[in-house]
Amino acid sequence: MLNLTSNIISKIQNAEILLIGCSAGGFNLVYELVASLPAKFPLPVIVIIHRSRKYKSSMEDLLDSKSRIQVKLSEDKENVKKGCVYFAPPDYHLLLEPEGCFSLDSSEPVLFSRPSIDVTFKSVADVYNDKVIAMLLSGANEDGADGLCYIHDKGGLVIVQDPDSAEVRRMPEAALTRCKGGLVLNNPDIFTFLKSIATNRK
Amino acid sequence: MQEFTNTETISFEQLDELVLWINKIHGFNFTGYSRASLKRRVTRIMELRGLSLFDLKSLLVNDFNFLEEFIIEITVNVTEMFRDPTFYRALREKVLPYLASFQRIKVWNAGCSTGEELYSFAILLSLEKLYNRAFLYGTDINTYVLDIAKKGIYDLKQMKVYSENYMATGATGTLADFYTAEYDAASINHSLKKNTLFSVHNLVSDGVFNEFQLISCRNVLIYFNVELQKQVLNLFYESLCPFGFLCLGAKESMRDLDLLKKFKIVDKTENIYQKIA
Ligand SMILES: C[S@@+](CC[C@H](N)C(=O)[O-])C[C@H]1O[C@@H](n2cnc3c(N)ncnc32)[C@H](O)[C@@H]1O
């Protein structure tokens, strides 16, 4: 049973965007999470996953057909809107402009990753400040830890998948070492948490 | 590029002010650039060198060499040979046969960075036996990258990735046919360099300088805001001959409806366009 403190509930009510970062071992969970969202989920969602540019991934298309909510790859200078889940395209960093649209960026990988979770998390926090909820899931490197700290320090809400329920624990574990004060949730609670965003924002 | 601190090094307001200030002092206009990207790049310079905003400004005023470095650092110069192999495949199949009907093939590679893209075009043209009729102009705002482009000497380690890209384009032979390896350097064959010219051109402030059969500007527009993108696309339109081709990056499609009317979409996924009006 997930018990949220009033502080967390007020952060949920204050939030204007949801970020999800994941890598090795997290794809299935992301798939299930996105598929569970209602069509009118109250926040725009941005998903950063590490995947090779060599294989054409159709995760977005598949999810779009299976989900109630719209799912797509984010495009350069596209405006961010709620009711949509945006995936970062492989081989680009995804940045957010203060004007409220995306920019793609082909600069160097960060921690061998492009897209980098850190880069997007920080960029979004620079625009949304404390109105961010960020979730970091399973993965085999340390991407995301910096970004989570940054969001946390700006007053956003930080959620880390319990390393014990992650398929690959390195990424959530690194985040927990670096960034104290995040909310640690196991898989069922992550689903409950997403539901509580929908109810607390009505 | 490592990400550093947990606190904001420069705010958007400070960044905007810095950008205006640089334009006033040095005449470099970055006002139409992606602010998110600029912020990240400026943050990185300040953090790597331990500079406050005040330090940064005084260096920019007093040290001309620093200005050069600053411009290099805030623009993204990452490039590859045959980046996006499917693009080069489309170029070979859909554009080169048409280009073959032109007497002279002038190519403009705008934002060419260190030259890898331009030499990829040169290789493609030479495989189709069009190189001798062709002339390739590579331009960038950055003299440092242009000097590397002119030399055409690259790290041999990089060639492994480039060779894989090359194979994936479906071209015959191997990339090794086009360079010579010496120690840890790969030097582009002289025959590919003879019809090339690299020079400075600023897409923001410089105008039309020739008429081209093919213009390629890839992974540059993503660093510009929508207004500047439109301005630069108009510059390309003005610089193309009738039925000339325009190639944009894998994630850079032409969305402006007025402009789209004047172009035919040759390949929707690879963002290749042909001027028709
Ligand atoms: C990411 S690189 C793209 C290299 C290559 N076209 C590719 O796709 O691999 C972007 C290049 O655009 C150049 N650039 C940025 N602003 C420019 C401007 N205003 N005029 C000309 N070039 C510019 C940068 O210096 C950099 O070399």
XYZ file of C-alpha atoms and ligand atoms in Angstrom:
506
model
C 0.000 0.000 0.000
C 1.438 3.333 -1.047
C 1.225 6.081 1.562
C 2.124 9.485 0.228
C 3.012 12.296 2.613
C 1.237 15.605 2.277
C 4.494 17.121 1.093
C 4.635 14.655 -1.790
C 0.994 15.136 -2.606
C 1.498 18.860 -2.810
C 4.456 18.311 -5.123
C 2.249 16.124 -7.305
C -0.383 18.828 -7.403
C 2.207 21.422 -8.270
C 3.868 19.377 -11.043
C 3.543 20.214 -14.720
C 5.606 17.513 -16.348
C 6.608 13.865 -15.793
C 9.984 12.460 -16.854
C 10.929 8.797 -17.049
C 14.492 7.607 -17.609
C 15.474 4.013 -18.145
C 18.028 1.775 -19.775
C 18.917 -1.912 -19.806
C 16.209 -4.045 -18.229
C 13.633 -1.267 -18.038
C 11.934 -1.406 -21.412
C 9.161 -3.789 -20.432
C 8.304 -1.774 -17.377
C 8.197 1.466 -19.374
C 5.985 -0.273 -21.870
C 3.553 -1.375 -19.176
C 3.634 1.996 -17.438
C 2.830 3.956 -20.576
C 0.177 1.463 -21.568
C -1.470 1.970 -18.174
C -1.884 5.737 -18.571
C -5.349 7.167 -19.227
C -5.889 9.081 -22.468
C -6.185 12.331 -20.523
C -3.238 11.893 -18.195
C -2.858 15.388 -16.684
C 0.866 15.891 -17.420
C 2.965 15.696 -20.546
C 5.343 12.728 -20.268
C 8.881 12.521 -21.641
C 10.620 9.156 -21.793
C 14.367 8.830 -22.227
C 15.595 5.337 -22.980
C 18.993 4.200 -24.187
C 18.812 2.255 -27.403
C 21.031 1.655 -30.386
C 20.648 3.834 -33.444
C 21.425 0.841 -35.622
C 18.086 -0.833 -35.194
C 14.954 0.937 -36.146
C 12.885 0.813 -32.998
C 9.149 0.793 -33.277
C 8.399 0.942 -29.576
C 6.543 4.263 -29.979
C 4.365 3.011 -32.832
C 3.550 -0.185 -31.011
C 2.751 1.656 -27.806
C 0.697 4.237 -29.627
C -1.542 1.530 -31.005
C -1.775 -0.297 -27.672
C -2.254 2.687 -25.351
C -5.110 5.007 -24.632
C -2.741 7.954 -24.513
C -0.964 9.266 -27.610
C 2.665 8.114 -27.897
C 5.236 9.510 -30.326
C 8.869 10.341 -30.981
C 9.619 13.934 -30.097
C 10.431 16.181 -33.015
C 12.663 19.201 -33.228
C 10.807 22.405 -32.190
C 7.600 20.518 -31.449
C 5.548 22.046 -28.632
C 5.141 19.947 -25.501
C 1.508 19.226 -24.719
C -0.283 17.164 -22.131
C -2.111 14.058 -23.221
C 0.997 12.881 -25.017
C 3.992 10.689 -24.206
C 7.161 11.758 -26.017
C 10.082 9.403 -26.553
C 13.559 10.805 -27.181
C 14.761 9.707 -30.627
C 17.849 7.462 -30.647
C 21.182 9.193 -31.314
C 20.105 12.699 -30.223
C 19.967 14.480 -26.931
C 16.575 15.931 -26.187
C 16.452 19.477 -24.812
C 13.560 21.658 -23.765
C 13.384 25.312 -24.792
C 12.058 27.945 -22.387
C 9.471 28.682 -25.112
C 8.039 25.221 -24.407
C 9.233 23.268 -27.434
C 11.812 20.514 -27.880
C 15.203 20.870 -29.517
C 17.235 17.909 -30.679
C 20.976 18.025 -30.235
C 23.671 15.847 -31.787
C 26.523 16.792 -29.467
C 28.829 14.242 -27.840
C 27.301 11.364 -25.872
C 27.344 11.859 -22.095
C 28.394 8.783 -20.083
C 28.375 6.948 -23.423
C 24.711 7.782 -23.831
C 22.856 9.736 -26.476
C 20.128 10.446 -25.607
C 21.403 11.140 -22.131
C 18.942 11.048 -19.254
C 21.022 13.618 -17.338
C 20.918 16.071 -20.215
C 17.148 15.973 -20.632
C 16.415 15.947 -16.905
C 18.524 19.073 -16.372
C 17.200 20.842 -19.413
C 13.585 20.241 -18.396
C 14.312 21.338 -14.827
C 15.789 24.590 -16.144
C 12.420 25.372 -17.701
C 9.961 23.849 -15.214
C 11.990 24.406 -12.032
C 10.221 22.694 -9.106
C 7.248 21.591 -11.212
C 8.925 18.358 -12.326
C 8.376 14.730 -11.359
C 11.244 12.515 -12.486
C 11.466 8.734 -12.321
C 14.572 6.660 -12.812
C 14.264 2.955 -13.540
C 16.453 -0.044 -14.284
C 19.738 0.396 -16.140
C 23.346 -0.692 -16.432
C 25.155 2.623 -16.194
C 25.084 5.727 -14.013
C 23.198 8.050 -16.302
C 20.334 9.851 -14.589
C 21.915 10.259 -11.153
C 23.149 13.777 -11.872
C 19.898 14.804 -13.455
C 17.892 13.528 -10.504
C 20.062 15.467 -8.039
C 19.612 18.581 -10.114
C 15.846 18.193 -10.145
C 15.791 17.411 -6.446
C 17.842 20.514 -5.643
C 15.432 22.630 -7.623
C 12.594 21.285 -5.502
C 11.143 18.757 -7.942
C 9.893 15.318 -6.961
C 12.351 12.494 -7.499
C 11.405 8.828 -7.710
C 13.787 5.905 -7.966
C 12.821 2.331 -8.731
C 13.728 0.108 -5.808
C 16.993 -1.548 -6.957
C 15.642 -4.830 -5.562
C 12.794 -4.784 -8.032
C 14.861 -3.487 -10.961
C 16.072 -5.991 -13.528
C 19.429 -4.214 -13.593
C 20.098 -2.398 -10.347
C 23.116 -0.275 -11.226
C 21.288 2.823 -12.429
C 18.772 3.191 -9.592
C 21.478 2.291 -7.101
C 23.851 4.948 -8.419
C 21.047 7.485 -8.189
C 20.328 6.575 -4.584
C 23.979 6.889 -3.626
C 24.236 10.294 -5.231
C 20.871 11.757 -4.532
C 19.426 11.478 -1.064
C 15.817 12.248 -0.433
C 14.251 10.540 -3.420
C 11.160 8.408 -3.052
C 12.022 4.719 -3.552
C 9.215 2.610 -5.016
C 8.840 -1.012 -6.028
C 7.131 -1.903 -9.298
C 3.510 -2.184 -8.090
C 3.890 1.109 -6.208
C 5.161 2.835 -9.329
C 1.874 1.971 -11.039
C -0.087 3.158 -8.021
C 1.921 6.336 -7.962
C 1.060 7.127 -11.590
C -2.598 6.583 -10.785
C -2.313 8.936 -7.856
C -0.976 11.633 -10.170
C -4.143 11.309 -12.226
C -6.432 11.438 -9.170
C -4.599 14.158 -7.260
C -4.677 16.499 -10.200
C -8.363 16.320 -11.019
C 30.890 16.076 -22.102
C 30.452 15.396 -18.407
C 27.536 16.986 -16.652
C 28.727 18.788 -13.573
C 27.017 20.598 -10.772
C 23.612 20.401 -9.272
C 22.986 24.100 -9.332
C 22.288 26.389 -12.199
C 25.447 28.134 -13.428
C 23.754 30.664 -15.691
C 20.051 31.451 -15.945
C 18.141 31.994 -19.181
C 17.898 35.721 -18.397
C 21.651 35.978 -17.924
C 22.186 33.958 -21.077
C 19.943 36.238 -23.146
C 21.800 39.231 -21.843
C 25.165 37.622 -22.652
C 24.019 36.812 -26.181
C 22.953 40.414 -26.830
C 26.177 41.651 -25.356
C 28.307 39.372 -27.603
C 26.405 40.621 -30.624
C 27.035 44.217 -29.641
C 30.722 43.783 -28.850
C 31.776 41.258 -31.488
C 29.047 41.207 -34.115
C 28.345 37.485 -33.700
C 24.599 37.051 -33.631
C 23.407 34.052 -31.647
C 19.976 35.456 -30.848
C 18.218 32.961 -33.148
C 19.965 29.926 -31.665
C 18.364 27.288 -29.474
C 18.573 28.759 -25.983
C 18.511 25.340 -24.337
C 21.559 24.251 -26.294
C 23.426 27.537 -25.755
C 22.725 27.388 -22.046
C 24.186 23.928 -21.820
C 27.285 24.873 -23.808
C 27.943 28.112 -21.907
C 27.416 26.281 -18.617
C 30.012 23.767 -19.665
C 32.612 26.417 -20.531
C 32.069 28.199 -17.233
C 32.280 24.989 -15.222
C 35.283 23.503 -17.029
C 37.252 26.687 -16.574
C 35.808 27.718 -13.250
C 34.567 31.060 -14.575
C 31.928 33.321 -13.131
C 29.746 35.242 -15.560
C 31.848 38.294 -14.803
C 35.093 36.394 -15.592
C 33.582 35.081 -18.786
C 32.668 38.549 -19.989
C 36.030 40.048 -19.219
C 37.786 37.235 -21.075
C 35.489 37.771 -24.029
C 36.353 41.457 -24.157
C 40.063 41.247 -23.513
C 41.231 38.051 -25.139
C 40.573 37.586 -28.845
C 41.825 33.987 -28.800
C 39.312 33.216 -26.133
C 36.511 34.539 -28.321
C 37.521 32.014 -30.997
C 37.547 29.177 -28.485
C 34.232 30.319 -27.112
C 32.586 30.190 -30.538
C 33.994 26.703 -31.096
C 32.747 25.543 -27.726
C 29.226 26.888 -27.956
C 28.580 25.435 -31.399
C 28.282 21.680 -31.739
C 30.785 20.278 -34.226
C 30.188 16.559 -33.898
C 30.085 14.870 -37.288
C 30.779 11.570 -39.067
C 31.415 10.227 -42.526
C 28.267 8.688 -43.974
C 26.266 9.564 -40.895
C 22.761 8.131 -41.432
C 23.635 5.558 -44.115
C 20.028 5.395 -45.328
C 20.302 9.055 -46.300
C 23.295 8.359 -48.529
C 21.509 5.417 -50.044
C 18.545 7.636 -50.915
C 20.896 10.234 -52.324
C 22.510 7.685 -54.596
C 19.233 6.195 -55.736
C 17.021 9.248 -56.004
C 19.207 12.301 -56.477
C 22.425 11.379 -58.264
C 20.713 9.999 -61.397
C 18.979 13.346 -61.751
C 22.129 15.332 -60.973
C 23.870 13.443 -63.777
C 21.753 15.428 -66.225
C 23.324 18.721 -65.115
C 26.414 19.872 -66.960
C 28.051 21.212 -63.837
C 27.277 19.947 -60.377
C 27.932 22.556 -57.732
C 27.420 21.317 -54.191
C 27.154 23.482 -51.095
C 27.683 21.772 -47.778
C 26.598 24.405 -45.258
C 27.725 23.882 -41.661
C 30.271 21.317 -42.882
C 32.208 21.214 -39.606
C 35.442 19.195 -40.009
C 34.587 18.018 -43.525
C 33.512 14.398 -43.060
C 30.134 15.021 -44.671
C 31.613 16.849 -47.651
C 34.097 14.057 -48.341
C 31.263 11.545 -48.100
C 29.517 13.457 -50.884
C 32.761 13.532 -52.852
C 33.077 9.755 -52.550
C 29.503 9.213 -53.651
C 29.980 11.468 -56.668
C 33.190 9.747 -57.625
C 31.583 6.294 -57.365
C 28.958 7.496 -59.824
C 31.662 8.968 -62.054
C 30.327 12.467 -61.540
C 33.163 13.900 -59.508
C 35.020 15.493 -62.413
C 31.969 17.544 -63.268
C 31.411 18.502 -59.684
C 32.667 21.212 -57.348
C 32.042 21.076 -53.621
C 31.951 24.108 -51.327
C 32.147 23.503 -47.614
C 31.257 26.401 -45.339
C 31.064 26.970 -41.602
C 31.328 29.875 -39.168
C 34.205 28.280 -37.477
C 37.724 28.654 -38.948
C 39.142 25.999 -36.658
C 36.947 23.214 -38.042
C 37.482 24.471 -41.593
C 41.253 24.070 -41.210
C 40.756 20.439 -40.248
C 38.369 19.984 -43.162
C 40.944 21.363 -45.625
C 43.580 18.931 -44.407
C 41.224 15.972 -44.656
C 43.206 13.975 -42.129
C 41.225 12.057 -39.522
C 41.825 9.777 -36.601
C 42.212 6.252 -37.921
C 40.163 4.901 -34.999
C 37.156 6.851 -36.273
C 37.417 5.135 -39.632
C 36.082 1.920 -38.177
C 32.695 3.483 -37.482
C 32.778 5.352 -40.778
C 33.533 2.129 -42.644
C 30.521 0.486 -41.055
C 28.404 3.452 -42.096
C 29.830 3.189 -45.590
C 28.964 -0.502 -45.859
C 25.459 0.220 -44.631
C 24.902 2.665 -47.494
C 25.175 -0.308 -49.853
C 27.989 1.299 -51.866
C 30.469 -0.949 -53.666
C 34.030 -1.427 -52.450
C 35.153 -0.205 -49.063
C 35.853 3.164 -47.507
C 39.522 2.210 -47.402
C 39.592 2.769 -51.179
C 39.375 6.492 -50.462
C 42.002 7.166 -47.863
C 45.529 6.162 -46.982
C 46.387 5.128 -43.472
C 49.601 6.232 -41.880
C 50.301 5.492 -38.233
C 47.091 6.501 -36.518
C 45.904 8.922 -39.179
C 43.684 8.441 -42.212
C 44.287 10.876 -45.009
C 41.574 11.444 -47.612
C 42.852 10.782 -51.155
C 44.081 13.829 -52.953
C 41.862 13.092 -55.948
C 38.819 13.714 -53.747
C 40.128 17.052 -52.562
C 40.911 18.727 -55.848
C 37.380 19.964 -56.572
C 36.677 21.267 -53.103
C 36.838 24.635 -51.403
C 36.331 25.340 -47.717
C 35.575 28.833 -46.516
C 33.864 30.866 -43.843
C 30.194 31.654 -44.331
C 27.787 32.599 -41.565
C 24.275 31.345 -42.272
C 22.834 34.021 -40.003
C 24.427 37.063 -41.599
C 25.928 36.130 -44.992
C 23.915 35.838 -48.186
C 23.782 33.973 -51.482
C 27.268 33.469 -52.961
C 26.690 31.113 -55.875
C 24.059 28.954 -57.537
C 23.965 25.287 -56.615
C 22.574 22.043 -57.943
C 22.733 20.467 -54.505
C 22.735 21.984 -51.037
C 23.208 19.885 -47.945
C 22.790 21.354 -44.504
C 22.479 18.618 -41.932
C 22.272 18.877 -38.157
C 22.644 22.635 -38.174
C 19.022 23.801 -38.211
C 18.239 21.932 -34.981
C 20.423 24.501 -33.208
C 18.299 27.368 -34.536
C 14.863 28.567 -33.474
C 11.923 28.359 -35.862
C 12.341 31.910 -37.223
C 16.028 31.485 -37.965
C 15.359 28.063 -39.510
C 12.936 29.722 -41.886
C 15.354 32.507 -42.753
C 18.113 30.009 -43.548
C 15.801 27.770 -45.583
C 14.922 30.841 -47.655
C 18.603 31.475 -48.215
C 18.937 27.923 -49.524
C 15.928 28.375 -51.768
C 17.511 31.500 -53.261
C 20.814 29.674 -53.713
C 19.415 26.677 -55.599
C 19.179 26.453 -59.375
C 15.790 25.412 -60.810
C 15.259 21.722 -59.928
C 18.197 21.790 -57.543
C 18.115 19.566 -54.454
C 18.121 20.404 -50.759
C 19.130 17.850 -48.119
C 18.405 18.385 -44.438
C 19.315 16.269 -41.421
C 17.487 13.128 -40.376
C 15.420 15.105 -37.851
C 15.076 18.334 -39.794
C 12.004 18.473 -41.941
C 10.659 21.508 -43.753
C 7.421 22.460 -42.079
C 6.803 25.967 -43.320
C 3.887 25.732 -45.736
C 4.897 28.706 -47.911
C 8.293 27.157 -48.469
C 6.937 23.658 -48.977
C 4.887 24.916 -51.916
C 8.088 25.662 -53.766
C 9.605 22.242 -53.216
C 8.803 18.670 -54.110
C 9.465 16.111 -51.400
C 11.889 13.612 -52.883
C 12.261 11.526 -49.755
C 10.079 12.148 -46.745
C 12.057 10.175 -44.158
C 15.483 11.357 -45.296
C 14.303 14.957 -45.748
C 15.406 15.456 -49.333
C 13.641 18.187 -51.300
C 13.752 19.488 -54.875
C 13.106 23.086 -55.863
C 10.217 23.184 -58.324
C 8.989 26.776 -58.298
C 26.610 19.336 -35.665
S 27.626 20.106 -36.862
C 27.004 19.336 -38.328
C 28.084 18.724 -39.181
C 27.609 17.961 -40.403
N 26.792 18.781 -41.270
C 26.862 16.701 -39.998
O 25.641 16.623 -40.143
O 27.495 15.759 -39.529
C 27.006 21.771 -36.916
C 27.944 22.770 -37.613
O 27.232 23.980 -37.886
C 28.110 25.068 -37.731
N 27.352 26.309 -37.561
C 26.710 26.738 -36.448
N 26.185 27.954 -36.660
C 26.491 28.296 -37.939
C 26.233 29.444 -38.732
N 25.556 30.488 -38.258
N 26.708 29.467 -40.006
C 27.410 28.409 -40.487
N 27.687 27.312 -39.782
C 27.242 27.248 -38.523
C 28.928 24.667 -36.521
O 30.142 25.395 -36.457
C 29.118 23.169 -36.746
O 30.314 22.893 -37.407
